[in-house]
């Protein structure tokens, strides 16, 4: 009987092992959807310049100033948001941020003066969107992933471009068919619609569900809430500014913001309209940038896991600068193949800079990297804010955007050189994801 049982056991095929998807991927998926929902506000500024100019007779410089306040606060809020997430948790901070975005966008419907645009779209939407900035993606990536961090940061960065792809054609159609106000209401509703997903599904830490971070061999206990969020953000900044790599990362990322959010996202549609291209056609081209941005950013995350991030940054900025030099020759009333090539080329490079920049922050500053990246992102948005404002002033003064395209191309060439001179950090002295900022400061000393 025993032999028969043993023989039957031998003949039975082994039960298939059930492969369970790590919870980190579900958290990344919820984060992706959240960023898409919040991305509606990023699709609107370029679409609003001409309608607000026509309805209220505000100058493009005035409208650009409101957009610049929005972009600057988007960046300056990010490091404090990362610290607040350490204090109160990701879920609470993001839910409040989405609600503030919805309130600011909704209130613009009743504005009648330029200062109200500054208050609603500049202050409220800027503060809310800053808490939904890339520091959010960096915090999720650092907490939930040990392996595949470059890929995940690329995917989450691409979420904003995916939102642009979804909302730009819709919002441009609304503005062309009806008015800019339905577009503002749509932004508010999109932000509110994501809040339940965040509150119910976005866990703060792997320990909350009894799991290890993805790729980690050890269980990581949830750290206690970090008090003094604002003080910590400032302390991290004061330590970071004593290191040379911080200034190089901040400088290159400022140029990144100037040549993307500040320039193309804000001024491409009005510049194309100046060249007699229909607004919907220009908005569709900007949305196509979002399509290829997804591909380029995810690919950049994959490259960042395998290649030297400094060299990747140098290549990205150099190619971006060359493409901007050719743009004034391509703008016209019709969409032609060279313009499509520019859109594809620029889209692949749009925020491909984020994964290698985030990797360098992790390499240089370890456990403080999310907050340091928040400050680097602040420089990105300050650069974007300056060009959003100066681009409008240049258009009012010269009647053309050509000088802005050429100047931005030259800045990108400078960023490529800056990326190459960022010093490497030995793996045994901290490496990627190594010790915190204080150790980095002690190791390298103050910047020269």
mmCIF file of N, CA and C in Angstrom, residues 126-205:
data_model
loop_
_atom_site.group_PDB
_atom_site.id
_atom_site.type_symbol
_atom_site.label_atom_id
_atom_site.label_comp_id
_atom_site.label_asym_id
_atom_site.label_seq_id
_atom_site.Cartn_x
_atom_site.Cartn_y
_atom_site.Cartn_z
ATOM 1 N N UNK A 126 -0.600 76.452 -7.997
ATOM 2 C CA UNK A 126 0.837 76.262 -7.856
ATOM 3 C C UNK A 126 1.195 75.488 -6.596
ATOM 4 N N UNK A 127 0.585 75.849 -5.459
ATOM 5 C CA UNK A 127 0.855 75.137 -4.211
ATOM 6 C C UNK A 127 0.381 73.684 -4.283
ATOM 7 N N UNK A 128 -0.825 73.487 -4.811
ATOM 8 C CA UNK A 128 -1.340 72.119 -4.900
ATOM 9 C C UNK A 128 -0.531 71.252 -5.839
ATOM 10 N N UNK A 129 -0.190 71.800 -6.993
ATOM 11 C CA UNK A 129 0.565 71.019 -7.966
ATOM 12 C C UNK A 129 1.989 70.759 -7.487
ATOM 13 N N UNK A 130 2.555 71.676 -6.683
ATOM 14 C CA UNK A 130 3.886 71.448 -6.142
ATOM 15 C C UNK A 130 3.937 70.229 -5.240
ATOM 16 N N UNK A 131 2.844 69.983 -4.528
ATOM 17 C CA UNK A 131 2.778 68.798 -3.677
ATOM 18 C C UNK A 131 2.544 67.528 -4.484
ATOM 19 N N UNK A 132 2.177 67.690 -5.765
ATOM 20 C CA UNK A 132 2.013 66.554 -6.666
ATOM 21 C C UNK A 132 3.181 66.458 -7.631
ATOM 22 N N UNK A 133 4.286 67.146 -7.309
ATOM 23 C CA UNK A 133 5.414 67.218 -8.218
ATOM 24 C C UNK A 133 6.177 65.902 -8.245
ATOM 25 N N UNK A 134 7.312 65.919 -8.935
ATOM 26 C CA UNK A 134 8.085 64.697 -9.097
ATOM 27 C C UNK A 134 8.651 64.181 -7.780
ATOM 28 N N UNK A 135 8.687 65.028 -6.737
ATOM 29 C CA UNK A 135 9.105 64.533 -5.429
ATOM 30 C C UNK A 135 8.145 63.453 -4.928
ATOM 31 N N UNK A 136 6.886 63.533 -5.329
ATOM 32 C CA UNK A 136 5.895 62.498 -5.010
ATOM 33 C C UNK A 136 6.335 61.167 -5.612
ATOM 34 N N UNK A 137 6.676 61.180 -6.897
ATOM 35 C CA UNK A 137 7.150 59.968 -7.556
ATOM 36 C C UNK A 137 8.446 59.474 -6.924
ATOM 37 N N UNK A 138 9.335 60.410 -6.572
ATOM 38 C CA UNK A 138 10.606 60.015 -5.955
ATOM 39 C C UNK A 138 10.378 59.345 -4.609
ATOM 40 N N UNK A 139 9.441 59.871 -3.804
ATOM 41 C CA UNK A 139 9.164 59.291 -2.491
ATOM 42 C C UNK A 139 8.588 57.890 -2.625
ATOM 43 N N UNK A 140 7.636 57.707 -3.540
ATOM 44 C CA UNK A 140 7.056 56.381 -3.757
ATOM 45 C C UNK A 140 8.133 55.402 -4.221
ATOM 46 N N UNK A 141 8.971 55.834 -5.161
ATOM 47 C CA UNK A 141 10.018 54.957 -5.681
ATOM 48 C C UNK A 141 11.002 54.567 -4.593
ATOM 49 N N UNK A 142 11.443 55.529 -3.793
ATOM 50 C CA UNK A 142 12.433 55.241 -2.751
ATOM 51 C C UNK A 142 11.880 54.320 -1.667
ATOM 52 N N UNK A 143 10.592 54.467 -1.328
ATOM 53 C CA UNK A 143 10.025 53.652 -0.247
ATOM 54 C C UNK A 143 9.685 52.236 -0.694
ATOM 55 N N UNK A 144 9.162 52.102 -1.900
ATOM 56 C CA UNK A 144 8.585 50.833 -2.314
ATOM 57 C C UNK A 144 9.503 49.982 -3.180
ATOM 58 N N UNK A 145 10.582 50.546 -3.703
ATOM 59 C CA UNK A 145 11.424 49.809 -4.643
ATOM 60 C C UNK A 145 12.891 49.902 -4.224
ATOM 61 N N UNK A 146 13.562 48.751 -4.269
ATOM 62 C CA UNK A 146 15.018 48.712 -4.181
ATOM 63 C C UNK A 146 15.602 48.400 -5.542
ATOM 64 N N UNK A 147 14.999 47.430 -6.232
ATOM 65 C CA UNK A 147 15.359 47.146 -7.619
ATOM 66 C C UNK A 147 14.427 47.896 -8.559
ATOM 67 N N UNK A 148 14.853 48.064 -9.787
ATOM 68 C CA UNK A 148 14.074 48.695 -10.872
ATOM 69 C C UNK A 148 13.697 50.144 -10.564
ATOM 70 N N UNK A 149 14.492 50.834 -9.768
ATOM 71 C CA UNK A 149 14.144 52.210 -9.434
ATOM 72 C C UNK A 149 14.177 53.129 -10.654
ATOM 73 N N UNK A 150 15.165 52.934 -11.526
ATOM 74 C CA UNK A 150 15.231 53.771 -12.726
ATOM 75 C C UNK A 150 14.014 53.588 -13.605
ATOM 76 N N UNK A 151 13.613 52.338 -13.814
ATOM 77 C CA UNK A 151 12.447 52.052 -14.649
ATOM 78 C C UNK A 151 11.186 52.645 -14.039
ATOM 79 N N UNK A 152 11.002 52.458 -12.724
ATOM 80 C CA UNK A 152 9.783 52.945 -12.069
ATOM 81 C C UNK A 152 9.732 54.470 -12.099
ATOM 82 N N UNK A 153 10.867 55.123 -11.821
ATOM 83 C CA UNK A 153 10.867 56.584 -11.867
ATOM 84 C C UNK A 153 10.568 57.079 -13.274
ATOM 85 N N UNK A 154 11.029 56.353 -14.297
ATOM 86 C CA UNK A 154 10.696 56.726 -15.673
ATOM 87 C C UNK A 154 9.215 56.577 -15.965
ATOM 88 N N UNK A 155 8.617 55.478 -15.494
ATOM 89 C CA UNK A 155 7.183 55.249 -15.724
ATOM 90 C C UNK A 155 6.350 56.324 -15.023
ATOM 91 N N UNK A 156 6.680 56.628 -13.770
ATOM 92 C CA UNK A 156 5.897 57.620 -13.029
ATOM 93 C C UNK A 156 6.093 59.020 -13.601
ATOM 94 N N UNK A 157 7.282 59.315 -14.067
ATOM 95 C CA UNK A 157 7.500 60.606 -14.728
ATOM 96 C C UNK A 157 6.676 60.702 -16.004
ATOM 97 N N UNK A 158 6.569 59.591 -16.723
ATOM 98 C CA UNK A 158 5.796 59.582 -17.963
ATOM 99 C C UNK A 158 4.306 59.760 -17.720
ATOM 100 N N UNK A 159 3.846 59.539 -16.489
ATOM 101 C CA UNK A 159 2.419 59.680 -16.199
ATOM 102 C C UNK A 159 1.931 61.090 -16.488
ATOM 103 N N UNK A 160 2.759 62.081 -16.187
ATOM 104 C CA UNK A 160 2.352 63.463 -16.450
ATOM 105 C C UNK A 160 2.160 63.691 -17.941
ATOM 106 N N UNK A 161 3.067 63.114 -18.740
ATOM 107 C CA UNK A 161 2.914 63.232 -20.194
ATOM 108 C C UNK A 161 1.676 62.501 -20.680
ATOM 109 N N UNK A 162 1.353 61.373 -20.048
ATOM 110 C CA UNK A 162 0.143 60.651 -20.433
ATOM 111 C C UNK A 162 -1.097 61.488 -20.144
ATOM 112 N N UNK A 163 -1.086 62.196 -19.015
ATOM 113 C CA UNK A 163 -2.199 63.088 -18.714
ATOM 114 C C UNK A 163 -2.312 64.206 -19.728
ATOM 115 N N UNK A 164 -1.168 64.736 -20.137
ATOM 116 C CA UNK A 164 -1.172 65.767 -21.172
ATOM 117 C C UNK A 164 -1.774 65.227 -22.455
ATOM 118 N N UNK A 165 -1.407 63.997 -22.821
ATOM 119 C CA UNK A 165 -1.946 63.356 -24.020
ATOM 120 C C UNK A 165 -3.463 63.242 -23.949
ATOM 121 N N UNK A 166 -3.973 62.916 -22.754
ATOM 122 C CA UNK A 166 -5.416 62.735 -22.601
ATOM 123 C C UNK A 166 -6.149 64.071 -22.624
ATOM 124 N N UNK A 167 -5.626 65.059 -21.906
ATOM 125 C CA UNK A 167 -6.385 66.288 -21.664
ATOM 126 C C UNK A 167 -6.181 67.380 -22.717
ATOM 127 N N UNK A 168 -4.999 67.462 -23.322
ATOM 128 C CA UNK A 168 -4.756 68.577 -24.248
ATOM 129 C C UNK A 168 -5.760 68.637 -25.394
ATOM 130 N N UNK A 169 -5.965 67.549 -26.146
ATOM 131 C CA UNK A 169 -6.962 67.638 -27.236
ATOM 132 C C UNK A 169 -8.354 67.972 -26.728
ATOM 133 N N UNK A 170 -8.739 67.381 -25.599
ATOM 134 C CA UNK A 170 -10.070 67.632 -25.046
ATOM 135 C C UNK A 170 -10.228 69.089 -24.638
ATOM 136 N N UNK A 171 -9.250 69.629 -23.906
ATOM 137 C CA UNK A 171 -9.356 71.001 -23.425
ATOM 138 C C UNK A 171 -9.279 72.006 -24.569
ATOM 139 N N UNK A 172 -8.424 71.745 -25.560
ATOM 140 C CA UNK A 172 -8.345 72.664 -26.706
ATOM 141 C C UNK A 172 -9.651 72.666 -27.490
ATOM 142 N N UNK A 173 -10.289 71.494 -27.600
ATOM 143 C CA UNK A 173 -11.589 71.429 -28.281
ATOM 144 C C UNK A 173 -12.635 72.217 -27.503
ATOM 145 N N UNK A 174 -12.628 72.089 -26.171
ATOM 146 C CA UNK A 174 -13.590 72.843 -25.351
ATOM 147 C C UNK A 174 -13.405 74.348 -25.527
ATOM 148 N N UNK A 175 -12.160 74.788 -25.468
ATOM 149 C CA UNK A 175 -11.897 76.226 -25.583
ATOM 150 C C UNK A 175 -12.284 76.736 -26.960
ATOM 151 N N UNK A 176 -12.000 75.963 -27.997
ATOM 152 C CA UNK A 176 -12.328 76.390 -29.360
ATOM 153 C C UNK A 176 -13.833 76.361 -29.613
ATOM 154 N N UNK A 177 -14.507 75.367 -29.054
ATOM 155 C CA UNK A 177 -15.940 75.186 -29.323
ATOM 156 C C UNK A 177 -16.801 76.038 -28.392
ATOM 157 N N UNK A 178 -16.397 76.149 -27.139
ATOM 158 C CA UNK A 178 -17.236 76.842 -26.159
ATOM 159 C C UNK A 178 -16.522 78.060 -25.580
ATOM 160 N N UNK A 179 -15.632 77.793 -24.606
ATOM 161 C CA UNK A 179 -14.989 78.887 -23.885
ATOM 162 C C UNK A 179 -13.872 78.269 -23.043
ATOM 163 N N UNK A 180 -13.051 79.113 -22.413
ATOM 164 C CA UNK A 180 -12.002 78.583 -21.553
ATOM 165 C C UNK A 180 -12.542 78.118 -20.206
ATOM 166 N N UNK A 181 -13.726 78.587 -19.810
ATOM 167 C CA UNK A 181 -14.258 78.240 -18.503
ATOM 168 C C UNK A 181 -14.599 76.752 -18.365
ATOM 169 N N UNK A 182 -15.249 76.108 -19.336
ATOM 170 C CA UNK A 182 -15.463 74.661 -19.204
ATOM 171 C C UNK A 182 -14.152 73.881 -19.059
ATOM 172 N N UNK A 183 -13.090 74.373 -19.676
ATOM 173 C CA UNK A 183 -11.797 73.709 -19.528
ATOM 174 C C UNK A 183 -11.301 73.805 -18.087
ATOM 175 N N UNK A 184 -11.481 74.983 -17.464
ATOM 176 C CA UNK A 184 -11.065 75.151 -16.069
ATOM 177 C C UNK A 184 -11.867 74.236 -15.140
ATOM 178 N N UNK A 185 -13.171 74.112 -15.404
ATOM 179 C CA UNK A 185 -14.008 73.222 -14.593
ATOM 180 C C UNK A 185 -13.581 71.770 -14.782
ATOM 181 N N UNK A 186 -13.226 71.389 -15.995
ATOM 182 C CA UNK A 186 -12.772 70.020 -16.265
ATOM 183 C C UNK A 186 -11.519 69.689 -15.464
ATOM 184 N N UNK A 187 -10.595 70.662 -15.380
ATOM 185 C CA UNK A 187 -9.381 70.466 -14.579
ATOM 186 C C UNK A 187 -9.749 70.202 -13.124
ATOM 187 N N UNK A 188 -10.687 70.992 -12.591
ATOM 188 C CA UNK A 188 -11.102 70.827 -11.198
ATOM 189 C C UNK A 188 -11.728 69.453 -10.960
ATOM 190 N N UNK A 189 -12.607 69.027 -11.871
ATOM 191 C CA UNK A 189 -13.271 67.734 -11.702
ATOM 192 C C UNK A 189 -12.292 66.578 -11.830
ATOM 193 N N UNK A 190 -11.306 66.700 -12.740
ATOM 194 C CA UNK A 190 -10.319 65.629 -12.901
ATOM 195 C C UNK A 190 -9.496 65.448 -11.629
ATOM 196 N N UNK A 191 -9.112 66.566 -10.998
ATOM 197 C CA UNK A 191 -8.344 66.476 -9.752
ATOM 198 C C UNK A 191 -9.178 65.839 -8.637
ATOM 199 N N UNK A 192 -10.453 66.245 -8.519
ATOM 200 C CA UNK A 192 -11.307 65.683 -7.475
ATOM 201 C C UNK A 192 -11.595 64.201 -7.692
ATOM 202 N N UNK A 193 -11.694 63.778 -8.949
ATOM 203 C CA UNK A 193 -12.037 62.389 -9.243
ATOM 204 C C UNK A 193 -10.968 61.416 -8.757
ATOM 205 N N UNK A 194 -9.735 61.873 -8.622
ATOM 206 C CA UNK A 194 -8.650 60.981 -8.223
ATOM 207 C C UNK A 194 -8.564 60.817 -6.711
ATOM 208 N N UNK A 195 -9.136 61.751 -5.947
ATOM 209 C CA UNK A 195 -8.994 61.739 -4.484
ATOM 210 C C UNK A 195 -9.435 60.411 -3.860
ATOM 211 N N UNK A 196 -10.592 59.822 -4.242
ATOM 212 C CA UNK A 196 -10.973 58.537 -3.621
ATOM 213 C C UNK A 196 -9.956 57.426 -3.864
ATOM 214 N N UNK A 197 -9.360 57.374 -5.058
ATOM 215 C CA UNK A 197 -8.352 56.350 -5.344
ATOM 216 C C UNK A 197 -7.150 56.504 -4.413
ATOM 217 N N UNK A 198 -6.740 57.757 -4.220
ATOM 218 C CA UNK A 198 -5.600 58.023 -3.349
ATOM 219 C C UNK A 198 -5.912 57.594 -1.914
ATOM 220 N N UNK A 199 -7.071 57.971 -1.429
ATOM 221 C CA UNK A 199 -7.409 57.733 -0.028
ATOM 222 C C UNK A 199 -7.588 56.244 0.280
ATOM 223 N N UNK A 200 -8.109 55.496 -0.689
ATOM 224 C CA UNK A 200 -8.415 54.091 -0.434
ATOM 225 C C UNK A 200 -7.286 53.134 -0.809
ATOM 226 N N UNK A 201 -6.462 53.496 -1.788
ATOM 227 C CA UNK A 201 -5.531 52.520 -2.365
ATOM 228 C C UNK A 201 -4.054 52.858 -2.224
ATOM 229 N N UNK A 202 -3.715 54.086 -1.893
ATOM 230 C CA UNK A 202 -2.310 54.485 -1.868
ATOM 231 C C UNK A 202 -1.735 54.278 -0.465
ATOM 232 N N UNK A 203 -0.999 53.199 -0.267
ATOM 233 C CA UNK A 203 -0.379 52.913 1.024
ATOM 234 C C UNK A 203 0.921 53.709 1.162
ATOM 235 N N UNK A 204 1.216 54.113 2.382
ATOM 236 C CA UNK A 204 2.378 54.958 2.621
ATOM 237 C C UNK A 204 3.697 54.204 2.593
ATOM 238 N N UNK A 205 3.713 52.944 3.051
ATOM 239 C CA UNK A 205 4.983 52.233 3.232
ATOM 240 C C UNK A 205 4.746 50.733 3.088
#
